[in-house]
Short mmCIF file of C-alpha atoms in Angstrom, two decimals:
data_model
loop_
_atom_site.label_atom_id
_atom_site.label_comp_id
_atom_site.label_asym_id
_atom_site.label_seq_id
_atom_site.Cartn_x
_atom_site.Cartn_y
_atom_site.Cartn_z
CA UNK T 1 162.73 34.90 208.26
CA UNK T 2 159.09 34.95 209.31
CA UNK T 3 159.33 31.44 210.73
CA UNK T 4 162.41 32.48 212.69
CA UNK T 5 160.57 35.53 214.03
CA UNK T 6 157.63 33.41 215.10
CA UNK T 7 160.02 31.10 216.95
CA UNK T 8 161.62 34.16 218.54
CA UNK T 9 158.23 35.39 219.69
CA UNK T 10 157.49 31.97 221.12
CA UNK T 11 160.80 31.95 222.99
CA UNK T 12 160.05 35.44 224.30
CA UNK T 13 156.64 34.31 225.48
CA UNK T 14 158.28 31.39 227.26
CA UNK T 15 160.85 33.63 228.91
CA UNK T 16 158.32 36.32 229.80
CA UNK T 17 157.40 35.18 233.34
CA UNK T 18 161.04 35.26 234.50
CA UNK T 19 161.69 38.64 232.93
CA UNK T 20 158.48 40.13 234.30
CA UNK T 21 160.20 41.51 237.37
CA UNK T 22 163.03 43.22 235.54
CA UNK T 23 162.51 45.75 232.75
CA UNK T 24 162.60 43.89 229.42
CA UNK T 25 165.57 44.68 227.21
CA UNK T 26 165.09 46.67 224.03
CA UNK T 27 166.10 43.76 221.81
CA UNK T 28 163.57 41.53 223.54
CA UNK T 29 160.84 44.13 223.01
CA UNK T 30 161.77 44.53 219.35
CA UNK T 31 161.64 40.77 218.87
CA UNK T 32 158.24 40.63 220.52
CA UNK T 33 156.97 43.48 218.31
CA UNK T 34 158.22 41.84 215.12
CA UNK T 35 156.79 38.52 216.30
CA UNK T 36 153.28 39.89 216.84
CA UNK T 37 153.37 41.86 213.61
CA UNK T 38 154.57 38.85 211.63
CA UNK T 39 151.72 36.63 212.81
CA UNK T 40 149.19 39.17 211.48
CA UNK T 41 151.16 39.52 208.25
CA UNK T 42 151.02 35.75 207.76
CA UNK T 43 147.22 35.66 208.15
CA UNK T 44 146.82 38.65 205.86
CA UNK T 45 149.14 37.14 203.26
CA UNK T 46 147.22 33.86 203.29
CA UNK T 47 143.90 35.69 202.86
CA UNK T 48 145.34 37.67 199.96
CA UNK T 49 146.75 34.59 198.22
CA UNK T 50 143.50 32.64 198.62
CA UNK T 51 141.60 35.63 197.21
CA UNK T 52 143.87 35.79 194.18
CA UNK T 53 143.58 32.02 193.75
CA UNK T 54 139.77 32.21 193.81
CA UNK T 55 139.79 34.96 191.18
CA UNK T 56 142.21 33.07 188.93
CA UNK T 57 140.62 29.65 189.12
CA UNK T 58 136.86 30.21 189.22
CA UNK T 59 134.81 31.32 186.23
CA UNK T 60 131.65 32.33 188.09
CA UNK T 61 131.51 36.13 188.42
CA UNK T 62 130.28 35.83 192.01
CA UNK T 63 133.42 33.91 192.98
CA UNK T 64 135.47 36.75 191.50
CA UNK T 65 133.55 39.20 193.69
CA UNK T 66 134.16 37.07 196.78
CA UNK T 67 137.85 36.90 195.92
CA UNK T 68 137.98 40.68 195.70
CA UNK T 69 136.35 40.90 199.14
CA UNK T 70 139.03 38.60 200.55
CA UNK T 71 141.81 40.71 199.05
CA UNK T 72 140.29 43.93 200.44
CA UNK T 73 140.09 42.31 203.88
CA UNK T 74 143.71 41.24 203.69
CA UNK T 75 144.78 44.80 202.85
CA UNK T 76 142.62 46.19 205.68
CA UNK T 77 144.16 43.78 208.16
CA UNK T 78 147.61 45.02 207.16
CA UNK T 79 146.53 48.64 207.60
CA UNK T 80 145.23 48.00 211.11
CA UNK T 81 148.15 45.77 212.15
CA UNK T 82 150.77 48.26 211.03
CA UNK T 83 148.89 51.14 212.65
CA UNK T 84 148.69 49.20 215.91
CA UNK T 85 152.27 47.98 216.08
CA UNK T 86 153.84 51.00 214.41
CA UNK T 87 152.15 53.36 216.84
CA UNK T 88 150.41 55.36 214.11
CA UNK T 89 147.28 55.92 216.14
CA UNK T 90 143.96 56.04 214.34
CA UNK T 91 145.06 56.66 210.75
CA UNK T 92 145.22 53.01 209.75
CA UNK T 93 141.82 52.31 211.27
CA UNK T 94 140.23 55.29 209.53
CA UNK T 95 141.61 54.15 206.19
CA UNK T 96 140.34 50.64 206.80
CA UNK T 97 136.93 52.01 207.78
CA UNK T 98 136.64 53.92 204.50
CA UNK T 99 137.76 50.82 202.59
CA UNK T 100 135.00 48.79 204.28
CA UNK T 101 132.37 51.36 203.26
CA UNK T 102 133.68 51.50 199.70
CA UNK T 103 133.71 47.71 199.54
CA UNK T 104 130.05 47.62 200.55
CA UNK T 105 129.21 50.14 197.82
CA UNK T 106 131.28 48.19 195.30
CA UNK T 107 129.50 44.96 196.20
CA UNK T 108 126.06 46.55 195.69
CA UNK T 109 126.96 47.89 192.23
CA UNK T 110 128.79 44.74 191.19
CA UNK T 111 125.85 42.54 192.15
CA UNK T 112 123.48 44.76 190.17
CA UNK T 113 125.78 44.35 187.19
CA UNK T 114 125.95 40.58 187.74
CA UNK T 115 122.14 40.36 187.77
CA UNK T 116 122.00 42.39 184.57
CA UNK T 117 124.58 40.14 182.89
CA UNK T 118 122.57 37.12 183.98
CA UNK T 119 119.43 38.58 182.42
CA UNK T 120 121.20 39.39 179.15
CA UNK T 121 123.43 36.34 178.72
CA UNK T 122 121.61 33.71 180.77
CA UNK T 123 124.84 32.91 182.60
CA UNK T 124 127.44 34.67 184.73
CA UNK T 125 130.37 32.69 183.40
CA UNK T 126 133.00 35.36 182.87
CA UNK T 127 134.49 33.53 179.89
CA UNK T 128 131.18 33.63 178.01
CA UNK T 129 130.30 37.30 178.43
CA UNK T 130 132.38 38.43 175.49
CA UNK T 131 130.20 40.94 173.64
CA UNK T 132 129.15 44.48 174.51
CA UNK T 133 125.93 44.49 172.48
CA UNK T 134 124.04 41.89 170.53
CA UNK Y 1 144.47 35.45 226.20
CA UNK Y 2 145.10 37.71 223.24
CA UNK Y 3 147.24 35.00 221.64
CA UNK Y 4 144.41 32.52 222.05
CA UNK Y 5 141.92 34.96 220.49
CA UNK Y 6 144.35 35.57 217.64
CA UNK Y 7 144.67 31.84 217.01
CA UNK Y 8 140.88 31.33 217.00
CA UNK Y 9 139.99 34.29 214.78
CA UNK Y 10 143.02 33.98 212.51
CA UNK Y 11 142.28 30.29 212.03
CA UNK Y 12 138.63 31.09 211.28
CA UNK Y 13 139.63 33.71 208.70
CA UNK Y 14 142.10 31.48 206.85
CA UNK Y 15 139.95 28.36 207.11
CA UNK Y 16 136.91 30.16 205.71
CA UNK Y 17 138.92 31.48 202.79
CA UNK Y 18 140.32 28.01 202.14
CA UNK Y 19 136.83 26.46 202.11
CA UNK Y 20 135.70 29.18 199.69
CA UNK Y 21 138.54 28.20 197.41
CA UNK Y 22 138.31 24.41 197.63
CA UNK Y 23 134.60 23.67 198.03
CA UNK Y 24 132.78 23.06 194.73
CA UNK Y 25 129.44 24.49 195.92
CA UNK Y 26 129.11 28.27 195.76
CA UNK Y 27 126.55 28.39 198.58
CA UNK Y 28 128.98 26.63 200.92
CA UNK Y 29 131.61 29.03 199.65
CA UNK Y 30 129.47 32.06 200.49
CA UNK Y 31 128.86 30.81 204.03
CA UNK Y 32 132.58 30.08 204.39
CA UNK Y 33 133.19 33.69 203.34
CA UNK Y 34 130.90 34.79 206.19
CA UNK Y 35 133.09 32.82 208.61
CA UNK Y 36 136.21 34.32 207.13
CA UNK Y 37 134.93 37.89 207.41
CA UNK Y 38 133.85 37.16 210.99
CA UNK Y 39 137.40 36.01 211.70
CA UNK Y 40 138.80 39.25 210.29
CA UNK Y 41 136.41 41.24 212.51
CA UNK Y 42 137.75 39.29 215.50
CA UNK Y 43 141.31 40.06 214.43
CA UNK Y 44 140.42 43.77 214.42
CA UNK Y 45 139.26 43.36 218.00
CA UNK Y 46 142.50 41.69 219.02
CA UNK Y 47 144.28 44.69 217.48
CA UNK Y 48 142.27 47.09 219.61
CA UNK Y 49 140.15 48.39 216.72
CA UNK Y 50 136.80 47.83 218.40
CA UNK Y 51 134.73 50.21 216.29
CA UNK Y 52 136.21 48.91 213.06
CA UNK Y 53 135.45 45.35 214.14
CA UNK Y 54 131.83 46.33 214.77
CA UNK Y 55 131.59 48.08 211.42
CA UNK Y 56 133.05 45.01 209.73
CA UNK Y 57 130.48 42.84 211.47
CA UNK Y 58 127.55 45.04 210.45
CA UNK Y 59 128.62 45.94 206.91
CA UNK Y 60 130.37 42.80 205.74
CA UNK Y 61 128.95 39.95 207.77
CA UNK Y 62 125.47 41.46 207.90
CA UNK Y 63 125.26 43.34 204.61
CA UNK Y 64 127.60 42.28 201.84
CA UNK Y 65 127.25 38.56 202.40
CA UNK Y 66 123.45 38.75 202.42
CA UNK Y 67 123.65 40.56 199.08
CA UNK Y 68 126.01 37.87 197.83
CA UNK Y 69 123.70 35.07 198.95
CA UNK Y 70 120.76 36.74 197.20
CA UNK Y 71 122.81 37.00 194.01
CA UNK Y 72 123.82 33.35 194.34
CA UNK Y 73 120.19 32.30 194.68
CA UNK Y 74 119.11 34.43 191.71
CA UNK Y 75 121.81 33.45 189.27
CA UNK Y 76 123.53 30.16 189.97
CA UNK Y 77 121.94 26.93 188.84
CA UNK Y 78 124.58 24.32 189.48
CA UNK Y 79 128.00 24.05 191.04
CA UNK Y 80 130.85 23.51 188.65
CA UNK Y 81 134.11 21.67 189.03
CA UNK Y 82 137.28 23.55 188.29
CA UNK Y 83 139.09 22.31 185.21
CA UNK Y 84 142.59 20.95 185.80
CA UNK Y 85 144.57 23.34 183.54
CA UNK Y 86 143.09 26.36 185.31
CA UNK Y 87 143.93 24.77 188.63
CA UNK Y 88 147.57 24.22 187.70
CA UNK Y 89 147.86 27.67 186.19
CA UNK Y 90 146.33 29.27 189.26
CA UNK Y 91 148.50 27.29 191.66
CA UNK Y 92 151.64 28.29 189.77
CA UNK Y 93 150.79 32.00 189.75
CA UNK Y 94 149.72 31.99 193.39
CA UNK Y 95 152.90 30.15 194.38
CA UNK Y 96 155.03 32.76 192.64
CA UNK Y 97 153.06 35.57 194.23
CA UNK Y 98 153.33 33.91 197.65
CA UNK Y 99 157.10 33.58 197.37
CA UNK Y 100 157.40 37.22 196.44
CA UNK Y 101 155.06 38.26 199.28
CA UNK Y 102 157.07 36.17 201.79
CA UNK Y 103 160.23 37.89 200.63
CA UNK Y 104 158.70 41.38 200.91
CA UNK Y 105 157.26 40.69 204.37
CA UNK Y 106 160.61 39.35 205.56
CA UNK Y 107 162.29 42.57 204.44
CA UNK Y 108 159.72 44.71 206.26
CA UNK Y 109 160.00 42.65 209.44
CA UNK Y 110 163.80 42.84 209.36
CA UNK Y 111 163.52 46.63 209.24
CA UNK Y 112 160.99 46.60 212.09
CA UNK Y 113 163.21 44.46 214.27
CA UNK Y 114 166.32 46.47 213.47
CA UNK Y 115 164.53 49.69 214.44
CA UNK Y 116 164.54 48.46 218.04
CA UNK Y 117 161.08 49.87 218.75
CA UNK Y 118 159.16 48.16 221.53
CA UNK Y 119 155.49 47.22 221.70
CA UNK Y 120 153.30 50.33 221.84
CA UNK Y 121 151.04 50.71 224.87
CA UNK Y 122 147.72 48.89 224.99
CA UNK Y 123 145.10 50.61 222.81
CA UNK Y 124 142.22 52.63 224.23
CA UNK Y 125 138.57 52.35 223.10
CA UNK Y 126 138.39 54.02 219.71
CA UNK Y 127 134.74 54.92 219.09
CA UNK Y 128 134.87 58.39 220.63
CA UNK Y 129 138.27 59.06 219.05
CA UNK Y 130 136.96 58.13 215.59
CA UNK Y 131 133.93 60.39 216.05
CA UNK Y 132 136.18 63.26 217.01
CA UNK Y 133 138.52 62.69 214.10
CA UNK Y 134 135.58 62.51 211.67
CA UNK Y 135 133.65 65.60 212.71
CA UNK Y 136 135.04 67.65 215.58
CA UNK Y 137 138.68 67.87 214.56
CA UNK Y 138 137.50 67.56 210.95
CA UNK Y 139 140.58 65.62 209.84
CA UNK Y 140 138.41 63.30 207.79
CA UNK Y 141 135.46 65.61 207.16
CA UNK Y 142 135.91 65.77 203.38
CA UNK Y 143 136.10 61.99 202.81
CA UNK Y 144 133.20 61.56 205.26
CA UNK Y 145 130.97 63.87 203.23
CA UNK Y 146 132.21 62.46 199.94
CA UNK Y 147 131.22 58.98 201.14
CA UNK Y 148 127.65 60.17 201.76
CA UNK Y 149 127.39 61.46 198.19
CA UNK Y 150 128.95 58.23 196.93
CA UNK Y 151 126.40 56.14 198.81
CA UNK Y 152 123.56 58.10 197.20
CA UNK Y 153 125.10 57.57 193.75
CA UNK Y 154 125.51 53.85 194.48
CA UNK Y 155 121.90 53.57 195.60
CA UNK Y 156 120.55 55.19 192.44
CA UNK Y 157 123.05 53.36 190.25
CA UNK Y 158 122.22 49.94 191.66
CA UNK Y 159 118.48 50.48 191.16
CA UNK Y 160 119.00 51.72 187.61
CA UNK Y 161 121.29 48.84 186.70
CA UNK Y 162 119.23 46.06 188.20
CA UNK Y 163 115.87 47.23 186.83
CA UNK Y 164 114.52 45.28 183.91
CA UNK Y 165 114.42 47.17 180.66
CA UNK Y 166 110.88 48.22 179.67
CA UNK Y 167 109.49 48.70 176.16
CA UNK Y 168 109.97 52.44 176.19
CA UNK Y 169 113.69 52.03 176.78
CA UNK Y 170 115.77 52.78 179.90
#
């Protein structure tokens, strides 16, 4: 479906110079909209999947943090893309802005916790930090 | 032009994330993350979200990644290879998730195309509009003020957490 839409968008782009004089048909416009939206969705989906993969595969707590950052960015990209192509105005951007600020705060706290874990356990391997107190 | 920018920044974002995943060294991974976040900022610009792109650049590329690099320097001693079972397990789960995501996105896009809506008009500069929405029209005044309290709490919390414990406790 997405591949077909991307091909559609490509075809539309090819046909665009001829149709420039006449008003584009509604179906053509809808195809172009779905095509642009789908390309952003593909990038966002890839970022999300790579973030999840990093979290699942790595054992270093810092990798987990970086994976979370990737996932947050993927979600933000979706917010902005849907707001842009859905005509929702600023709402998507405002939400993404607050997510960026919260992510910065989260990173600061998480890194403080990581440093503390490193001091207490001598390692930030998330499979070895298995006790609350010693 | 916009398509070209999308290709450059989208490629940068995905490539950076891929290097973070595949490269064994965490320092290389952190710098690849910088590239990836830069790509996402560029994608915001192609979407007409100029202020958000700037904020992303300052907060993420300038702030969060510097914090991450400091933490990498302070804690990590050696790079580690990923063990094979974890790799296979991760690839399986991510593949499943990807298939499901593809399906969901296809459904959404089918709805979008069936709605027959055209491309919205080109976006205007957003900085003044965001300022108005935050303070003058006060649509987002409460979250704006809540964020300032949250930042104070984070500041104090980070200092308290990261401080070494002294003899007298706390």
